[in-house]
Coordinates of N, CA, C and O in Angstrom, one line a residue:
X1 N 0.8 -0.9 -0.1 CA 0.1 0.0 0.2 C 0.9 1.3 0.0 O 1.9 1.3 0.6
X2 N 0.4 2.3 -0.7 CA 1.3 3.7 -0.8 C 0.5 4.6 -0.2 O -0.7 4.8 -0.2
X3 N 1.2 5.6 0.2 CA 0.6 6.8 1.2 C 1.4 7.9 0.8 O 2.5 8.0 0.4
X4 N 0.4 9.1 0.4 CA 1.0 10.3 -0.1 C 1.1 11.2 1.2 O 0.1 11.2 1.9
X5 N 2.3 11.7 1.4 CA 2.3 12.7 2.5 C 2.6 13.9 2.1 O 3.4 14.3 1.3
X6 N 1.8 14.9 2.5 CA 1.8 16.2 2.3 C 2.4 17.2 3.2 O 1.9 17.2 4.4
X7 N 3.4 17.8 2.9 CA 4.2 18.7 4.0 C 3.4 19.9 4.5 O 2.7 20.2 3.6
X8 N 3.3 20.3 5.7 CA 2.5 21.6 6.1 C 3.5 22.4 6.7 O 4.5 22.2 7.1
X9 N 2.8 23.6 7.1 CA 3.5 24.6 7.8 C 4.7 25.5 7.0 O 4.9 25.4 5.8
X10 N 5.6 26.3 7.9 CA 6.5 27.1 7.3 C 7.4 26.4 6.4 O 8.2 27.0 5.6
X11 N 7.7 25.1 6.6 CA 8.7 24.2 6.0 C 8.1 23.8 4.7 O 8.8 22.7 4.2
X12 N 7.0 24.4 4.2 CA 6.5 24.0 2.9 C 7.3 23.7 1.8 O 8.1 24.7 1.4
X13 N 7.3 22.6 1.0 CA 8.1 22.5 -0.1 C 7.3 22.0 -1.1 O 6.2 21.6 -0.8
X14 N 7.6 22.0 -2.5 CA 6.6 21.6 -3.6 C 7.0 20.0 -3.7 O 7.2 19.8 -5.1
X15 N 7.2 19.3 -3.0 CA 7.4 17.8 -3.2 C 6.7 16.9 -2.2 O 6.5 17.3 -1.1
X16 N 6.3 15.8 -2.6 CA 5.7 14.8 -1.8 C 6.4 13.6 -1.8 O 6.9 13.2 -2.8
X17 N 6.6 13.0 -0.6 CA 7.1 11.6 -0.5 C 6.2 10.6 -0.8 O 5.1 10.6 -0.1
X18 N 6.6 9.5 -1.5 CA 5.8 8.3 -1.5 C 6.5 7.2 -0.7 O 7.7 6.9 -0.8
X19 N 5.9 6.6 0.0 CA 6.5 5.8 1.0 C 5.5 4.4 1.0 O 4.4 4.4 1.0
X20 N 6.2 3.4 1.1 CA 5.7 2.0 1.3 C 5.5 1.8 2.7 O 6.4 1.9 3.7
X21 N 4.4 1.3 3.2 CA 3.9 0.9 4.3 C 3.8 -0.7 4.6 O 3.0 -1.3 3.9
X22 N 4.7 -1.2 5.2 CA 4.6 -2.7 5.4 C 4.3 -3.0 6.9 O 4.8 -2.3 7.8
X23 N 3.7 -4.0 7.2 CA 3.4 -4.4 8.5 C 4.8 -4.7 9.3 O 5.7 -5.2 8.7
X24 N 4.8 -4.3 10.4 CA 5.9 -4.7 11.3 C 5.6 -5.5 12.6 O 4.5 -5.3 13.2
X25 N 6.5 -6.0 13.0 CA 6.2 -6.9 14.4 C 6.4 -5.9 15.5 O 7.5 -5.2 15.4
X26 N 5.5 -5.8 16.6 CA 5.7 -5.0 17.5 C 7.1 -5.3 18.2 O 7.5 -6.4 18.5
X27 N 7.7 -4.2 18.5 CA 9.2 -4.2 19.1 C 10.5 -4.7 18.2 O 11.3 -4.8 18.5
X28 N 10.0 -4.9 16.8 CA 10.9 -5.3 16.0 C 12.0 -4.1 15.7 O 11.6 -2.7 15.8
X29 N 13.3 -4.3 15.7 CA 14.3 -3.2 15.3 C 14.5 -3.1 14.1 O 15.6 -2.2 13.5
X30 N 13.7 -3.7 13.1 CA 14.1 -3.4 11.7 C 13.4 -2.5 11.1 O 12.3 -2.3 10.8
X31 N 14.2 -1.2 11.0 CA 13.4 0.0 10.7 C 13.6 0.2 9.2 O 13.1 1.1 8.7
X32 N 13.9 -0.7 8.4 CA 13.9 -0.6 6.9 C 12.7 -0.8 6.3 O 12.3 -0.8 5.2
X33 N 11.5 -1.4 7.2 CA 10.3 -1.7 6.7 C 9.3 -0.6 6.1 O 8.5 -0.6 5.4
X34 N 9.8 0.9 6.5 CA 9.2 1.9 6.0 C 10.1 2.8 5.1 O 10.8 3.7 5.5
X35 N 10.3 2.0 3.8 CA 11.1 2.9 2.9 C 10.7 4.0 2.0 O 9.4 3.8 1.7
X36 N 11.5 5.0 1.7 CA 10.9 5.9 0.7 C 11.1 5.5 -0.5 O 12.2 5.0 -0.9
X37 N 10.2 5.3 -1.2 CA 10.3 4.6 -2.7 C 10.7 5.8 -3.8 O 11.6 5.5 -4.6
X38 N 10.2 6.9 -3.6 CA 10.5 8.0 -4.8 C 10.1 9.2 -4.0 O 9.1 9.4 -3.2
X39 N 10.6 10.5 -4.6 CA 10.1 11.8 -4.4 C 9.8 12.4 -5.6 O 10.5 12.5 -6.6
X40 N 8.5 12.9 -5.5 CA 7.8 13.3 -6.8 C 7.6 14.8 -6.6 O 7.0 15.1 -5.6
X41 N 7.8 15.5 -7.6 CA 7.5 17.1 -7.4 C 5.9 17.3 -7.6 O 5.2 16.7 -8.3
X42 N 5.3 18.1 -6.7 CA 4.0 18.4 -6.7 C 3.7 19.3 -8.0 O 4.7 20.3 -8.4
X43 N 2.6 19.6 -8.3 CA 2.3 20.5 -9.6 C 2.4 21.9 -9.0 O 2.1 22.1 -7.7
X44 N 2.9 22.9 -9.8 CA 3.0 24.3 -9.4 C 1.6 24.9 -9.1 O 1.3 25.8 -8.4
X45 N 0.5 24.4 -9.7 CA -0.8 24.9 -9.4 C -1.9 23.7 -9.9 O -1.4 22.7 -10.5
X46 N -3.0 23.8 -9.3 CA -4.0 22.8 -9.4 C -4.1 21.7 -8.6 O -3.1 21.8 -7.5
X47 N -4.5 20.7 -8.6 CA -4.6 19.4 -7.6 C -3.5 18.7 -7.7 O -2.8 18.5 -8.6
X48 N -3.3 18.2 -6.5 CA -2.1 17.3 -6.2 C -2.7 15.8 -6.6 O -3.6 15.6 -6.6
X49 N -1.6 14.9 -6.9 CA -2.0 13.6 -7.2 C -2.6 12.9 -6.0 O -2.0 13.1 -5.0
X50 N -3.7 12.2 -5.9 CA -4.3 11.6 -4.8 C -4.6 10.0 -5.3 O -4.6 9.7 -6.3
X51 N -4.7 9.4 -4.2 CA -5.0 8.0 -4.2 C -6.5 7.8 -3.6 O -7.0 8.5 -2.8
X52 N -7.3 6.8 -4.3 CA -8.6 6.7 -3.7 C -8.6 6.3 -2.4 O -7.7 5.6 -1.8
X53 N -9.4 6.7 -1.1 CA -10.8 7.5 -1.7 C -10.4 8.9 -1.7 O -11.7 9.6 -1.9
X54 N -9.5 9.7 -1.8 CA -9.1 10.9 -2.1 C -9.6 11.2 -3.5 O -8.8 10.8 -4.3
X55 N -10.4 12.3 -3.8 CA -10.7 12.8 -5.1 C -9.8 13.8 -5.5 O -9.5 14.0 -6.6
X56 N -9.4 14.6 -4.5 CA -9.0 16.1 -4.8 C -8.3 16.6 -3.5 O -8.7 16.5 -2.5
X57 N -7.0 17.1 -3.9 CA -6.4 17.8 -2.6 C -5.6 19.0 -3.4 O -4.7 19.0 -4.4
X58 N -5.8 20.1 -2.7 CA -5.1 21.4 -3.3 C -4.7 22.2 -2.3 O -5.3 22.3 -1.1
X59 N -3.7 23.0 -2.3 CA -3.0 23.9 -1.4 C -3.2 25.1 -2.2 O -2.9 25.5 -3.3
X60 N -4.0 26.4 -1.4 CA -4.1 27.6 -2.0 C -3.2 28.4 -1.3 O -3.3 28.4 0.2
X61 N -2.5 29.4 -1.8 CA -1.6 30.2 -1.0 C -1.8 31.6 -1.9 O -1.2 31.8 -3.1
X62 N -2.3 32.7 -1.3 CA -2.6 33.9 -2.0 C -2.3 35.1 -1.3 O -2.6 35.0 -0.1
X63 N -1.3 36.0 -1.8 CA -1.1 37.3 -0.9 C -2.0 38.2 -1.4 O -1.6 39.1 -2.1
X64 N -3.2 38.3 -0.9 CA -4.1 39.3 -1.4 C -3.7 40.8 -0.9 O -3.3 40.8 0.2
X65 N -3.9 41.7 -1.5 CA -3.4 43.2 -1.1 C -4.6 43.7 -0.1 O -5.5 43.1 0.2
X66 N -4.5 45.0 0.4 CA -5.4 45.7 1.0 C -6.8 45.5 0.1 O -6.9 45.7 -1.1
X67 N -7.9 45.7 0.8 CA -9.2 45.7 0.2 C -9.4 47.1 -0.4 O -8.7 48.1 0.2
X68 N -9.9 47.3 -1.6 CA -10.0 48.3 -2.5 C -11.1 49.2 -1.8 O -11.1 50.5 -1.9
X69 N -12.2 48.7 -1.3 CA -13.1 49.4 -0.5 C -13.8 48.8 0.7 O -13.3 47.5 0.8
X70 N -14.9 49.6 1.4 CA -15.4 48.8 2.4 C -16.4 47.7 2.2 O -17.1 47.0 2.8
X71 N -16.4 47.2 0.7 CA -17.2 45.9 0.2 C -16.1 44.8 0.2 O -16.6 43.7 -0.2
X72 N -15.1 44.9 0.7 CA -14.2 43.8 0.8 C -13.5 43.4 -0.5 O -13.3 42.2 -0.9
X73 N -13.6 44.2 -1.7 CA -13.3 44.0 -3.0 C -11.8 44.1 -3.2 O -11.3 45.0 -2.6
X74 N -11.2 43.3 -4.1 CA -10.1 43.3 -4.7 C -9.7 44.5 -5.5 O -10.8 45.2 -6.0
X75 N -8.6 45.0 -5.7 CA -8.4 46.4 -6.5 C -8.9 46.1 -8.0 O -9.0 47.2 -8.6
X76 N -8.8 45.1 -8.6 CA -9.2 44.9 -9.9 C -9.9 43.7 -10.0 O -10.0 42.7 -9.4
X77 N -11.1 43.5 -11.0 CA -11.8 42.4 -11.1 C -11.1 41.0 -11.6 O -10.2 41.2 -12.4
X78 N -11.7 40.1 -11.3 CA -11.3 38.8 -12.1 C -11.8 38.5 -13.2 O -13.0 39.2 -13.6
X79 N -11.4 37.5 -13.8 CA -11.8 37.2 -15.4 C -12.7 36.0 -15.3 O -13.1 35.6 -16.5
X80 N -13.1 35.5 -14.0 CA -14.0 34.3 -14.2 C -13.2 33.0 -14.2 O -13.8 32.0 -14.0
X81 N -11.9 33.1 -14.4 CA -11.1 31.9 -14.4 C -9.7 32.2 -14.3 O -8.9 31.9 -14.9
X82 N -9.5 32.7 -13.0 CA -8.2 33.3 -12.7 C -7.3 32.3 -11.9 O -7.5 32.1 -10.7
X83 N -6.4 31.3 -12.4 CA -5.7 30.4 -11.6 C -4.3 30.6 -12.0 O -3.4 29.5 -11.8
X84 N -3.7 31.6 -12.5 CA -2.2 31.9 -12.7 C -1.2 31.7 -11.4 O -1.3 32.6 -10.5
X85 N -0.6 30.6 -11.6 CA 0.3 30.4 -10.4 C 1.6 31.3 -10.3 O 2.1 31.4 -9.3
X86 N 1.8 32.2 -11.3 CA 2.9 33.2 -11.4 C 2.4 34.4 -10.6 O 3.4 35.4 -10.6
X87 N 1.1 34.6 -10.4 CA 0.7 35.8 -10.0 C 0.7 35.9 -8.3 O 0.7 34.8 -7.8
X88 N 0.9 37.1 -7.7 CA 0.9 36.9 -6.1 C -0.5 36.3 -5.6 O -0.4 36.0 -4.5
X89 N -1.6 36.6 -6.5 CA -2.8 36.1 -5.8 C -3.7 35.9 -7.1 O -3.5 36.2 -8.3
X90 N -4.6 35.1 -6.8 CA -5.6 34.6 -7.9 C -7.1 35.0 -7.4 O -7.3 35.1 -6.1
X91 N -7.9 35.5 -8.4 CA -9.3 35.7 -8.1 C -10.2 34.4 -8.3 O -11.3 34.3 -7.7
X92 N -9.6 33.4 -8.8 CA -10.2 32.1 -9.1 C -11.5 32.4 -9.9 O -11.5 33.1 -11.0
X93 N -12.8 32.2 -9.4 CA -14.0 32.3 -10.1 C -14.8 33.6 -9.8 O -15.7 34.1 -10.2
X94 N -14.1 34.2 -8.7 CA -14.6 35.6 -8.2 C -14.5 36.8 -9.2 O -13.7 36.8 -10.2
X95 N -15.6 37.6 -9.2 CA -15.5 38.8 -9.8 C -14.8 39.8 -9.2 O -13.7 40.5 -9.5
X96 N -15.3 40.4 -8.1 CA -14.6 41.5 -7.4 C -14.2 41.0 -5.9 O -13.2 41.6 -5.4
X97 N -14.7 40.0 -5.5 CA -14.2 39.3 -4.2 C -13.6 37.8 -4.6 O -14.2 37.2 -5.4
X98 N -12.5 37.6 -4.3 CA -11.8 36.4 -4.8 C -12.6 35.3 -4.1 O -12.9 35.3 -3.1
X99 N -12.6 34.0 -4.9 CA -13.1 32.8 -4.4 C -14.0 32.1 -5.3 O -13.8 32.2 -6.6
X100 N -14.9 31.5 -5.0 CA -15.8 30.4 -5.7 C -17.2 30.6 -5.5 O -17.7 30.1 -4.5
X101 N -17.9 31.6 -6.2 CA -19.1 31.8 -6.0 C -20.0 30.4 -6.1 O -19.4 29.4 -6.4
X102 N -21.2 30.7 -6.1 CA -22.3 29.3 -5.8 C -21.8 28.4 -7.1 O -21.8 28.5 -8.3
X103 N -21.7 27.1 -6.4 CA -21.6 25.8 -7.3 C -21.9 24.5 -6.7 O -21.9 24.6 -5.5
X104 N -22.3 23.6 -7.3 CA -22.8 22.3 -6.6 C -21.6 21.4 -6.4 O -20.6 21.3 -7.1
X105 N -22.1 20.5 -5.5 CA -21.3 19.2 -5.2 C -22.1 18.1 -5.0 O -23.2 18.4 -4.6
X106 N -21.5 17.0 -5.1 CA -22.6 15.8 -4.7 C -21.7 14.6 -4.7 O -20.7 14.3 -5.3
X107 N -22.0 14.0 -3.6 CA -21.3 12.7 -3.4 C -20.1 12.5 -2.8 O -19.2 11.7 -2.9
X108 N -19.6 13.6 -2.1 CA -18.1 13.5 -1.5 C -18.2 14.6 -0.3 O -19.1 15.5 -0.3
X109 N -17.3 14.3 0.6 CA -17.1 15.4 1.6 C -15.9 16.3 1.4 O -15.1 15.8 0.5
X110 N -16.1 17.4 1.6 CA -15.0 18.4 1.7 C -14.5 18.9 3.0 O -15.1 19.0 3.9
X111 N -13.2 18.8 3.0 CA -12.5 19.2 4.3 C -11.5 20.4 4.0 O -10.7 20.5 3.1
X112 N -11.7 21.3 4.6 CA -10.9 22.7 4.4 C -10.2 23.1 5.7 O -10.8 23.2 6.5
X113 N -9.0 23.0 5.6 CA -7.9 23.5 6.7 C -7.4 24.8 6.4 O -6.5 24.8 5.6
X114 N -7.8 25.7 7.0 CA -7.2 27.0 7.1 C -5.8 27.2 7.9 O -5.7 26.6 8.8
X115 N -4.9 27.8 7.3 CA -3.8 28.3 8.0 C -3.7 29.7 8.3 O -3.4 29.9 9.3
X116 N -4.3 30.5 7.4 CA -3.9 31.9 7.4 C -5.2 32.5 6.4 O -5.4 32.1 5.3
X117 N -5.9 33.6 7.0 CA -6.8 34.2 6.3 C -8.2 33.8 6.6 O -8.4 32.9 7.6
X118 N -9.3 34.1 6.0 CA -10.6 33.8 6.4 C -11.4 33.3 4.9 O -10.9 33.6 3.9
X119 N -12.4 32.4 5.3 CA -13.4 31.9 4.0 C -14.6 32.1 4.5 O -15.0 32.1 5.6
X120 N -15.5 32.9 3.8 CA -16.9 32.8 3.8 C -17.7 31.9 3.2 O -17.4 31.8 2.1
X121 N -18.4 31.0 3.9 CA -18.8 29.9 3.3 C -20.5 30.0 3.5 O -20.8 30.4 4.6
X122 N -21.1 29.8 2.3 CA -22.7 30.0 2.4 C -23.2 28.9 1.6 O -22.6 28.5 0.5
X123 N -24.5 28.4 1.9 CA -25.2 27.5 0.8 C -26.7 27.9 0.7 O -27.2 28.8 1.3
X124 N -27.2 27.1 -0.4 CA -28.4 27.6 -0.9 C -29.7 27.2 0.1 O -30.9 27.3 -0.3
X125 N -29.3 26.5 1.3 CA -30.4 26.3 2.3 C -30.2 27.1 3.4 O -31.0 27.0 4.5
X126 N -29.5 28.2 3.3 CA -29.5 29.3 4.3 C -28.3 29.0 5.3 O -28.1 30.0 6.3
X127 N -27.3 28.3 5.1 CA -26.2 28.0 6.2 C -25.1 28.9 5.6 O -24.9 29.2 4.5
X128 N -24.6 29.6 6.6 CA -23.5 30.6 6.4 C -22.5 30.8 7.6 O -23.2 30.7 8.6
X129 N -21.2 30.8 7.2 CA -20.5 31.4 8.3 C -19.0 31.8 7.7 O -18.7 31.7 6.6
X130 N -18.4 32.2 8.7 CA -16.9 32.7 8.4 C -15.9 31.9 9.1 O -16.2 31.8 10.5
X131 N -14.8 31.2 8.6 CA -14.0 30.5 9.6 C -12.7 30.7 8.9 O -12.4 31.5 7.7
X132 N -11.6 30.5 9.7 CA -10.2 30.7 9.2 C -9.3 30.7 10.4 O -9.5 30.5 11.5
X133 N -7.9 31.4 10.1 CA -6.8 31.5 11.1 C -6.9 30.1 11.8 O -6.6 30.1 13.1
X134 N -6.7 29.0 11.2 CA -6.5 27.5 11.9 C -7.8 26.8 12.0 O -7.7 25.8 12.4
X135 N -8.9 27.4 11.6 CA -10.2 26.5 11.8 C -10.2 25.4 10.6 O -9.6 25.6 9.5
X136 N -11.0 24.4 10.9 CA -11.1 23.3 10.0 C -12.6 23.2 9.6 O -13.4 23.1 10.7
X137 N -13.2 23.3 8.4 CA -14.4 22.9 8.0 C -14.6 21.5 7.4 O -14.0 21.3 6.4
X138 N -15.6 20.7 7.8 CA -16.0 19.3 7.1 C -17.4 19.7 6.7 O -18.3 20.0 7.4
X139 N -17.5 19.5 5.4 CA -18.9 19.4 4.9 C -19.3 18.3 4.1 O -18.3 17.8 3.1
X140 N -20.4 17.7 4.1 CA -20.8 16.8 3.5 C -21.9 17.4 2.2 O -22.6 18.1 2.3
X141 N -21.3 17.1 1.0 CA -21.8 17.7 -0.1 C -23.0 16.9 -0.6 O -23.0 15.8 -1.1
X142 N -24.2 17.3 -0.6 CA -25.5 16.6 -0.8 C -26.0 17.0 -2.1 O -25.7 18.1 -2.7
X143 N -26.9 16.0 -2.8 CA -27.4 16.6 -4.1 C -28.4 17.6 -3.9 O -29.2 17.8 -3.1
X144 N -28.3 18.5 -4.9 CA -29.3 19.5 -5.1 C -29.0 21.0 -4.3 O -29.8 21.8 -4.4
X145 N -27.8 20.9 -3.6 CA -27.4 22.2 -2.8 C -26.2 22.7 -3.5 O -25.3 22.0 -3.9
X146 N -26.4 24.1 -3.5 CA -25.0 24.8 -4.0 C -24.6 25.6 -3.1 O -25.2 25.9 -1.9
X147 N -23.1 25.9 -2.9 CA -22.5 26.5 -1.8 C -21.6 27.4 -2.6 O -21.2 27.4 -3.7
X148 N -21.0 28.3 -1.8 CA -19.8 29.1 -2.4 C -18.9 29.5 -1.1 O -19.2 29.2 0.1
X149 N -17.7 29.7 -1.6 CA -16.4 29.9 -0.6 C -15.8 31.2 -1.3 O -15.1 31.1 -2.3
X150 N -15.9 32.2 -0.5 CA -15.2 33.5 -0.7 C -14.3 33.9 0.1 O -14.3 33.5 1.3
X151 N -13.3 34.7 -0.3 CA -12.2 35.1 0.6 C -12.3 36.6 0.7 O -11.8 37.2 -0.2
X152 N -12.8 37.1 1.9 CA -13.2 38.5 2.0 C -12.0 39.0 2.5 O -11.1 38.7 3.0
X153 N -11.6 40.3 1.8 CA -10.5 41.1 2.0 C -11.0 42.2 3.1 O -11.3 43.3 2.9
X154 N -10.8 41.9 4.4 CA -11.3 42.7 5.4 C -10.4 43.9 6.0 O -11.0 44.8 6.2
X155 N -9.2 43.6 5.7 CA -8.2 44.9 5.8 C -8.1 45.7 4.8 O -7.8 45.3 3.7
X156 N -8.4 47.1 5.1 CA -8.2 48.1 3.9 C -6.8 48.7 4.1 O -6.6 49.6 3.4
X157 N -6.1 48.5 5.3 CA -4.9 49.2 5.6 C -3.5 48.2 5.6 O -2.7 48.7 6.0
X158 N -4.0 46.9 5.3 CA -2.7 45.9 5.4 C -3.1 44.8 4.5 O -4.3 44.8 3.9
X159 N -2.3 43.9 4.1 CA -2.5 42.6 3.2 C -3.4 41.9 3.8 O -3.6 41.8 5.0
X160 N -4.1 40.9 2.8 CA -5.0 40.1 3.4 C -4.5 38.6 2.8 O -5.4 37.8 2.1
X161 N -3.3 38.0 3.5 CA -2.9 36.8 3.0 C -4.0 35.5 3.2 O -4.7 35.7 4.2
X162 N -4.1 34.5 2.4 CA -4.9 33.3 2.5 C -4.3 32.1 2.1 O -3.5 32.2 1.1
X163 N -4.1 31.1 3.2 CA -3.5 29.9 3.0 C -4.1 28.7 3.4 O -4.7 29.0 4.5
X164 N -4.6 27.7 2.6 CA -5.5 26.5 3.1 C -5.2 25.5 2.3 O -4.9 25.6 1.1
X165 N -5.6 24.4 2.9 CA -5.7 22.9 2.1 C -7.2 22.8 2.1 O -8.0 22.8 2.8
X166 N -7.5 22.0 0.8 CA -8.9 21.5 0.7 C -8.8 20.1 0.2 O -8.0 19.9 -0.7
X167 N -9.4 19.2 0.7 CA -9.3 17.8 0.5 C -10.8 17.3 0.3 O -11.8 17.6 0.9
X168 N -11.1 16.4 -0.8 CA -12.3 16.0 -1.1 C -12.2 14.4 -0.8 O -11.4 13.9 -1.4
X169 N -13.1 13.7 -0.1 CA -13.1 12.5 0.0 C -14.5 11.8 -0.6 O -15.5 12.2 -0.4
X170 N -14.3 10.8 -1.3 CA -15.4 10.0 -2.0 C -16.2 9.3 -0.9 O -15.8 8.7 0.0
X171 N -17.7 9.5 -1.1 CA -18.4 8.8 -0.2 C -18.8 7.5 -0.8 O -19.0 7.4 -1.9
X172 N -19.1 6.4 0.0 CA -19.3 5.1 -0.4 C -20.8 5.2 -1.0 O -21.6 6.1 -0.5
X173 N -21.3 4.4 -2.0 CA -22.4 4.5 -2.6 C -23.4 3.9 -1.8 O -23.2 3.0 -0.9

């Protein structure tokens, strides 16, 4: 069995270790049973390679500037599909506020682990909330419900950095 390890925190690197996990006998002194098989670079942008039951795993790091106004908007609008990894920040599918406006999910769990910044989450049945700065959100994506994840730029006099991981887990049928 193979396991993908994703590094976290300040020591973040753009490579993942693939390791082989073999059963060991309790008290065994044979430490070679957990060998690193290969080191593979992670993509500069987009989802990381995953194994079942993981459908998707992505790391977002955006150095958003000061808000342009009291509506928490960015200094310039997005183009509806802004994922350029060479820019200091991305608007993603957002227009004036970066993020992912209403979209559907079905048949999987999403786990969002924030490291820095804030996320405004809302759905079509009236649930809404703001989380971030180390919070974790676990959401079951049900059929017929749409939701949004937006990154409000709250500070008008300082940067609004955002860093988080999002993982999607396949639900059994």
